[in-house]
C-alpha positions as a printed NumPy array, in Angstrom:
array([[  60.799,   11.59 ,  -57.496],
       [  61.643,   15.269,  -56.647],
       [  59.04 ,   16.361,  -59.332],
       [  56.315,   14.294,  -57.852],
       [  56.999,   15.761,  -54.325],
       [  56.607,   19.275,  -55.674],
       [  53.464,   18.388,  -57.463],
       [  51.939,   16.923,  -54.384],
       [  53.04 ,   19.865,  -52.194],
       [  51.554,   22.262,  -54.793],
       [  48.195,   20.386,  -54.854],
       [  47.942,   20.199,  -51.072],
       [  48.756,   23.893,  -50.62 ],
       [  46.211,   25.006,  -53.297],
       [  43.668,   22.581,  -51.557],
       [  44.252,   24.137,  -48.105],
       [  44.429,   27.695,  -49.29 ],
       [  41.032,   27.233,  -51.105],
       [  39.562,   25.311,  -48.23 ],
       [  40.325,   27.977,  -45.596],
       [  40.379,   30.944,  -47.902],
       [  44.055,   31.553,  -46.954],
       [  46.215,   33.935,  -48.836],
       [  49.525,   32.565,  -47.751],
       [  50.12 ,   30.585,  -51.013],
       [  51.061,   32.108,  -54.34 ],
       [  50.992,   29.483,  -57.075],
       [  52.748,   31.624,  -59.653],
       [  55.756,   32.237,  -57.168],
       [  55.873,   28.543,  -56.414],
       [  56.069,   27.588,  -60.064],
       [  58.635,   30.339,  -60.629],
       [  60.879,   29.117,  -57.668],
       [  60.491,   25.448,  -58.763],
       [  61.206,   25.823,  -62.441],
       [  61.93 ,   22.005,  -62.762],
       [  58.109,   21.607,  -62.206],
       [  57.421,   24.037,  -65.017],
       [  59.869,   22.248,  -67.401],
       [  58.274,   18.871,  -66.526],
       [  54.856,   20.197,  -67.103],
       [  55.673,   21.736,  -70.458],
       [  57.446,   18.616,  -71.602],
       [  54.345,   16.583,  -70.688],
       [  52.04 ,   18.985,  -72.714],
       [  54.258,   18.898,  -75.824],
       [  54.703,   15.135,  -75.477],
       [  50.848,   14.624,  -75.349],
       [  50.238,   16.999,  -78.358],
       [  52.983,   14.918,  -80.387],
       [  51.526,   11.634,  -79.596],
       [  47.916,   12.841,  -80.483],
       [  49.276,   14.235,  -83.698],
       [  51.011,   10.961,  -84.654],
       [  47.908,    8.911,  -83.794],
       [  45.71 ,   11.171,  -85.796],
       [  47.887,   11.217,  -88.802],
       [  48.06 ,    7.459,  -88.79 ],
       [  44.283,    7.175,  -88.789],
       [  43.505,    9.807,  -91.471],
       [  43.539,    9.239,  -95.251],
       [  45.96 ,   11.103,  -97.551],
       [  43.525,   14.083,  -98.409],
       [  42.789,   14.623,  -94.585],
       [  46.553,   14.573,  -93.901],
       [  47.265,   17.17 ,  -96.658],
       [  44.361,   19.435,  -95.153],
       [  46.027,   19.048,  -91.688],
       [  49.358,   20.186,  -92.973],
       [  47.689,   23.096,  -94.814],
       [  45.968,   24.194,  -91.598],
       [  49.419,   24.232,  -90.01 ],
       [  51.244,   26.333,  -92.622],
       [  50.306,   29.731,  -91.104],
       [  51.912,   28.754,  -87.913],
       [  55.157,   28.129,  -89.555],
       [  55.482,   30.561,  -92.636],
       [  54.875,   34.184,  -93.179],
       [  51.375,   35.273,  -94.238],
       [  51.66 ,   38.177,  -96.703],
       [  49.408,   41.135,  -96.764],
       [  47.363,   39.57 ,  -99.693],
       [  46.476,   36.73 ,  -97.329],
       [  48.76 ,   34.255,  -99.004],
       [  51.133,   32.096,  -97.013],
       [  54.779,   32.201,  -98.423],
       [  55.668,   28.508,  -98.32 ],
       [  59.368,   28.236,  -98.31 ],
       [  59.356,   24.519,  -98.963],
       [  59.222,   22.609, -102.309],
       [  56.259,   20.434, -103.057],
       [  58.512,   17.288, -102.547],
       [  59.31 ,   18.459,  -99.075],
       [  55.717,   19.015,  -98.337],
       [  54.886,   15.552,  -99.608],
       [  57.535,   14.182,  -97.34 ],
       [  55.914,   15.886,  -94.32 ],
       [  52.533,   14.326,  -95.055],
       [  54.033,   10.92 ,  -96.041],
       [  52.752,   10.768,  -99.559],
       [  54.084,   10.859, -103.26 ],
       [  54.487,   14.402, -104.571],
       [  51.803,   13.549, -107.301],
       [  49.347,   12.697, -104.522],
       [  49.996,   15.955, -102.748],
       [  49.528,   17.959, -106.094],
       [  46.326,   15.973, -106.683],
       [  45.104,   16.806, -103.067],
       [  45.919,   20.525, -103.71 ],
       [  44.041,   20.325, -106.978],
       [  40.976,   18.764, -105.233],
       [  41.072,   21.602, -102.466],
       [  41.288,   24.245, -105.276],
       [  38.153,   22.748, -107.093],
       [  36.263,   22.972, -103.851],
       [  37.575,   26.56 , -103.486],
       [  38.985,   25.928, -100.16 ],
       [  42.442,   27.045, -101.183],
       [  44.139,   29.201, -103.699],
       [  47.509,   28.496, -105.125],
       [  50.006,   30.972, -106.828],
       [  53.421,   29.413, -107.318],
       [  54.813,   28.552, -103.846],
       [  52.232,   30.769, -102.251],
       [  48.915,   29.369, -100.774],
       [  45.883,   31.048,  -99.39 ],
       [  43.341,   29.345,  -97.223],
       [  39.927,   30.39 ,  -98.579],
       [  37.699,   28.167,  -96.189],
       [  39.637,   27.299,  -93.094],
       [  36.453,   25.953,  -91.374],
       [  35.888,   23.545,  -94.271],
       [  39.533,   22.458,  -94.319],
       [  39.376,   21.781,  -90.56 ],
       [  36.098,   19.888,  -90.815],
       [  37.456,   17.748,  -93.745],
       [  40.603,   16.954,  -91.788],
       [  38.7  ,   15.967,  -88.754],
       [  36.615,   13.679,  -90.829],
       [  33.373,   15.525,  -90.6  ],
       [  33.194,   16.33 ,  -94.449],
       [  33.466,   13.223,  -96.729],
       [  35.281,   13.414, -100.001]])
């Protein structure tokens, strides 16, 4: 209830300050002072992203899910100067993340290598065609 009150106060103050061109309201100071509003806003954004990802992963086929995970690897693992991503997970662990058998993950990796979209070297992976992988993951390129 308290968060809703602060949200309405925030919206009303912004509206009035824009309507009358008043410089009495500082939105950043308001958010800093009322950190519970910021926490609520952040949790809402992350919850929405998580929900969107779960729905998307449930509607994608196995190859699309693997492409999605490959696109997220640079955010979670170190990228070496050679452009390879140093993946610290075993293939079984990656397969579990995607929700497929290890053999299916390896087949998907082979498929992407044949297309020259990725390059594999041991536990290291380099994304050669990020746009193609993204389009494939989104369903714009068919297998």
